[in-house]
Amino acid sequence: MTQIRQKEQDVEDERKETSKNKENITPRSRLRAAGTATIHITSTHYWIVCILIGAIALACNLYQLGEQSLWFDEILSVERARQSLPVLLQIIFATQPNMALYYIFLHFWLSVTALPGLNPTEFVVRFPSAVFAALSSIVIFLLGRRFLGFIAGVVAAGLYMLNNLQLIYAQETRSYALQLFLICIAWYALFAALTVSSHRKRWWLCYGLVTVLAIYSQLFSSLILAAQIAAYVALIFLPGEWRINARHQLRAFIAVLAGVFVLILPLLYASRHGGKTGWLPIPHPIDIYRLFLTISSNSKIYLFLLLSFCLLGLFVVIISYQLWGKRLLTKVALIDTVDDNRLSRFQQLLPVGIALLCWIVIPLVLSYIISQGPTRLFSSRYLVTIVPAFMLLVGLGLVVIRWRVLQVVLAIGLLLFTVHYIPINYESPQEEDWNTATFWLEHHYQANDGLVCYDNNNGCQVSIEYYLTTYPSAAHFTADSPGSFPWVNYDLTNHLGNAEAAVDPNALSSFAAKHPHIFFIVGRLPSDLSVARAQHAQNWLDTHYHLLAKIVTPTVTVRLYATG
């Protein structure tokens, strides 16, 4: 009864305040009201916007999708997904727990595309990532629209879909696009569970399941989970309705976390030996700046603009609870009086802003600290997961600006400024070029020719074989090829083959005696010692056999010798 009376009193106070405001309307206040008028959009319009965002994002992701060569990491994704399901599961729990969900998904995707006879070409294997990235853009719009405002959702989704770093991983046969899609859903479900008045159990269930899937798609998602825990703790202490809901839902949140922990135990056990990221450098403070510069298309001006909107939004919502802050907001005309409804709106945005800040800061700080040890996680490939939050905070900065016309002008300006940097991604050189050299090899191959690859421990043979099987010809590696070994053996045992046999003159001599021609292929070399060994083998071949032709690319060198 007390709550009912309180609500009735609040309604009466609001009615009186509204009546008072109407009496004090001036031409200036009418102009301001016109500038901040709410745009009435139906649910049908929202779905149309979702479709448009998804279509534009997908078009950006599909543009030139199959033109660049797969690089080594992508080829490994395909190689693992091509295995039978029992073998793939053995690989996952033996040596490759990271990206487990993605490998399984890609396995079934390749099985489906093989039914109509499609080979796993660059376009085919990258297509799911393009779709997942487009879906992420839609979820970001929905998240921004529901918890920040319509214009914030549109701007955040637009900046995200056009972001250079995001576009890179939207066009790779890796798990990052799937991971981004899942963690965006997880954040949406978490916010929904804390704000809806009904179906909370469904949202908690959705949050828990999607979080588990996100961690199975990429172990780095566990740092996103840490960010969500930090955000929840912050919500418990922040003023406002979110605090009440967070405290009431604390048991449900803890129960969901317990369920998530139980479900990811198999993955944690498989990951007990640590990650294989020691090749990444130990980060330094300057690398934090470089990360945000990378996110901003390596443009200092663009980074300054994005950070300015983020800081503006956070500053306004944080000071909205302080008396001096209310006076400051009045002076700069963001509100009329301390009783302005816009002030209440700013206060409602504070929990969302703090949660988005946790989404950025916690993974950033944790990955930086962890990377001081043997496990290295501070990399743009992993921290692309903070890009959605970064763009949503930019949207928050637009929302706190009072005048709708100014909001729209700034939003359009930001999006146009972002479009300016899109060609950077499409014009950037490809990571590795395996297809050019392989096509040249297939063109020059004759029956019974031999193929030798170095360094197979760094993916030379498996990369060449991907193109030999995807674009079939007679060319193939024979069982007696020096240094040859199936990559699946490494995935199952964590033991590499004897790659050095490929640069052993005795092994090369025996191999050449069985083939009229041999192709000596040199790919990724990990050290100066490997470079010296490859050069020594090449000199030996030049001395003992006749060089017929060669091709040199930034990634691969192929030399064709006649052995007769």
PDB file of C-alpha atoms in Angstrom, residues 480-483 500-513:
ATOM      1  CA  ASP A 480      58.899 -39.318 -49.532  1.00  0.00           C
ATOM      2  CA  SER A 481      59.108 -35.511 -49.639  1.00  0.00           C
ATOM      3  CA  PRO A 482      61.885 -34.426 -47.225  1.00  0.00           C
ATOM      4  CA  GLY A 483      60.510 -32.678 -44.137  1.00  0.00           C
ATOM      5  CA  GLU A 500      65.003 -29.687 -41.321  1.00  0.00           C
ATOM      6  CA  ALA A 501      65.169 -32.663 -43.692  1.00  0.00           C
ATOM      7  CA  ALA A 502      63.918 -30.305 -46.415  1.00  0.00           C
ATOM      8  CA  VAL A 503      67.249 -28.445 -46.349  1.00  0.00           C
ATOM      9  CA  ASP A 504      69.484 -31.498 -45.896  1.00  0.00           C
ATOM     10  CA  PRO A 505      71.557 -32.033 -49.099  1.00  0.00           C
ATOM     11  CA  ASN A 506      71.598 -35.815 -48.599  1.00  0.00           C
ATOM     12  CA  ALA A 507      67.808 -35.969 -48.308  1.00  0.00           C
ATOM     13  CA  LEU A 508      67.412 -33.649 -51.297  1.00  0.00           C
ATOM     14  CA  SER A 509      69.794 -35.761 -53.377  1.00  0.00           C
ATOM     15  CA  SER A 510      67.888 -38.970 -52.639  1.00  0.00           C
ATOM     16  CA  PHE A 511      64.570 -37.271 -53.384  1.00  0.00           C
ATOM     17  CA  ALA A 512      65.797 -35.722 -56.649  1.00  0.00           C
ATOM     18  CA  ALA A 513      66.960 -39.131 -57.897  1.00  0.00           C
TER      19      ALA A 513
END
